[in-house]
One Martini backbone bead per residue (centre of mass of N, CA, C, O) as a GRO file, in nm:
protein
  110
    1MET     BB    1   0.097   0.036   0.021
    2TYR     BB    2   0.084   0.408  -0.088
    3GLY     BB    3  -0.091   0.629   0.056
    4HIS     BB    4   0.104   0.761   0.264
    5GLU     BB    5   0.289   0.881   0.041
    6PHE     BB    6   0.085   1.055  -0.091
    7LYS     BB    7   0.025   1.230   0.156
    8GLU     BB    8   0.303   1.358   0.183
    9LEU     BB    9   0.300   1.496  -0.097
   10ARG     BB   10   0.041   1.657  -0.058
   11LEU     BB   11   0.132   1.818   0.196
   12GLU     BB   12   0.388   1.952   0.071
   13GLN     BB   13   0.178   2.115  -0.135
   14GLY     BB   14  -0.094   2.203   0.016
   15ILE     BB   15  -0.308   1.973  -0.034
   16THR     BB   16  -0.611   1.881  -0.003
   17GLN     BB   17  -0.831   1.634  -0.006
   18LYS     BB   18  -1.053   1.783  -0.158
   19GLU     BB   19  -0.870   1.870  -0.396
   20ALA     BB   20  -0.757   1.586  -0.478
   21CYS     BB   21  -1.060   1.430  -0.516
   22LYS     BB   22  -1.202   1.599  -0.709
   23GLY     BB   23  -1.375   1.388  -0.932
   24ILE     BB   24  -1.255   1.094  -0.831
   25CYS     BB   25  -1.320   1.080  -0.514
   26SER     BB   26  -1.368   1.038  -0.201
   27GLU     BB   27  -1.256   1.143   0.096
   28SER     BB   28  -1.277   0.872   0.244
   29LYS     BB   29  -1.115   0.708   0.042
   30LEU     BB   30  -0.857   0.871   0.060
   31SER     BB   31  -0.814   0.835   0.362
   32ARG     BB   32  -0.795   0.525   0.361
   33TRP     BB   33  -0.551   0.514   0.172
   34GLU     BB   34  -0.358   0.700   0.343
   35ASN     BB   35  -0.411   0.471   0.590
   36ASP     BB   36  -0.393   0.173   0.474
   37GLN     BB   37  -0.702   0.037   0.439
   38ILE     BB   38  -0.685   0.066   0.124
   39GLU     BB   39  -0.733   0.023  -0.216
   40VAL     BB   40  -0.686   0.153  -0.533
   41ALA     BB   41  -0.726   0.206  -0.833
   42PHE     BB   42  -0.507   0.269  -1.070
   43SER     BB   43  -0.662   0.503  -1.207
   44THR     BB   44  -0.698   0.663  -0.947
   45ALA     BB   45  -0.402   0.699  -0.871
   46MET     BB   46  -0.324   0.852  -1.131
   47ARG     BB   47  -0.520   1.091  -1.088
   48LEU     BB   48  -0.406   1.178  -0.813
   49LEU     BB   49  -0.119   1.231  -0.903
   50ASN     BB   50  -0.189   1.441  -1.115
   51ARG     BB   51  -0.319   1.643  -0.912
   52ILE     BB   52  -0.013   1.662  -0.762
   53HIS     BB   53   0.214   1.658  -0.986
   54ILE     BB   54   0.271   1.335  -1.028
   55THR     BB   55   0.436   1.085  -1.148
   56SER     BB   56   0.469   0.753  -1.157
   57HIS     BB   57   0.780   0.754  -1.159
   58GLU     BB   58   0.821   0.938  -0.920
   59PHE     BB   59   0.662   0.773  -0.714
   60MET     BB   60   0.820   0.506  -0.733
   61GLY     BB   61   1.092   0.633  -0.652
   62TRP     BB   62   1.002   0.764  -0.382
   63SER     BB   63   0.860   0.484  -0.260
   64LYS     BB   64   1.024   0.232  -0.323
   65PHE     BB   65   0.917   0.051  -0.530
   66SER     BB   66   0.819  -0.308  -0.504
   67PRO     BB   67   0.723  -0.557  -0.730
   68GLN     BB   68   0.602  -0.789  -0.480
   69PRO     BB   69   0.391  -1.005  -0.485
   70GLU     BB   70   0.187  -1.220  -0.353
   71THR     BB   71   0.153  -1.536  -0.304
   72ASP     BB   72  -0.037  -1.775  -0.327
   73LYS     BB   73  -0.157  -1.933  -0.056
   74GLU     BB   74  -0.159  -2.229  -0.156
   75VAL     BB   75   0.133  -2.238  -0.253
   76THR     BB   76   0.267  -2.172   0.017
   77GLU     BB   77   0.153  -2.406   0.185
   78VAL     BB   78   0.263  -2.650   0.012
   79TRP     BB   79   0.559  -2.573   0.023
   80HIS     BB   80   0.588  -2.606   0.341
   81LYS     BB   81   0.501  -2.916   0.346
   82GLU     BB   82   0.665  -3.090   0.131
   83GLU     BB   83   0.444  -3.226  -0.072
   84ILE     BB   84   0.478  -3.334  -0.378
   85PRO     BB   85   0.189  -3.410  -0.477
   86LEU     BB   86   0.066  -3.138  -0.389
   87ILE     BB   87   0.247  -2.952  -0.552
   88LYS     BB   88   0.173  -3.068  -0.829
   89HIS     BB   89  -0.127  -3.005  -0.816
   90VAL     BB   90  -0.102  -2.695  -0.783
   91ALA     BB   91   0.075  -2.642  -1.028
   92LYS     BB   92  -0.129  -2.739  -1.236
   93LYS     BB   93  -0.353  -2.541  -1.162
   94GLN     BB   94  -0.185  -2.284  -1.223
   95LEU     BB   95  -0.122  -2.350  -1.520
   96ASP     BB   96  -0.413  -2.357  -1.613
   97LYS     BB   97  -0.470  -2.061  -1.547
   98TYR     BB   98  -0.258  -1.949  -1.738
   99HIS     BB   99  -0.358  -2.079  -2.009
  100GLN     BB  100  -0.632  -1.921  -1.995
  101SER     BB  101  -0.500  -1.612  -1.957
  102LYS     BB  102  -0.186  -1.523  -2.005
  103ILE     BB  103  -0.113  -1.434  -1.702
  104LEU     BB  104   0.158  -1.427  -1.508
  105LEU     BB  105   0.025  -1.303  -1.232
  106ILE     BB  106  -0.160  -1.547  -1.152
  107PHE     BB  107   0.039  -1.666  -0.928
  108TYR     BB  108  -0.054  -1.411  -0.724
  109GLN     BB  109  -0.348  -1.513  -0.728
  110PRO     BB  110  -0.636  -1.648  -0.569
   0.00000   0.00000   0.00000
């Protein structure tokens, strides 16, 4: 979650929540994002960054963004159990999901 970093940048520029979110999202949604209680859609985050005059590249560099999504919970659990037949079963299931979607990040989604 990177809402708290957005908040720091917004405050540095003296932009209120009301000004930042006008026409993009509600103040309560922005507040919850800034307090790391929720995630916002990528498009919303981009619009909010644009509103405070920050590019996505600047934000990722400033926030020390590290795109390391969490591994699917089932994959993690079977890996730690070290039961080869179970690992093979889950691996096959994950590969089937990938072949249906062709989205590599599917391995990180529940």
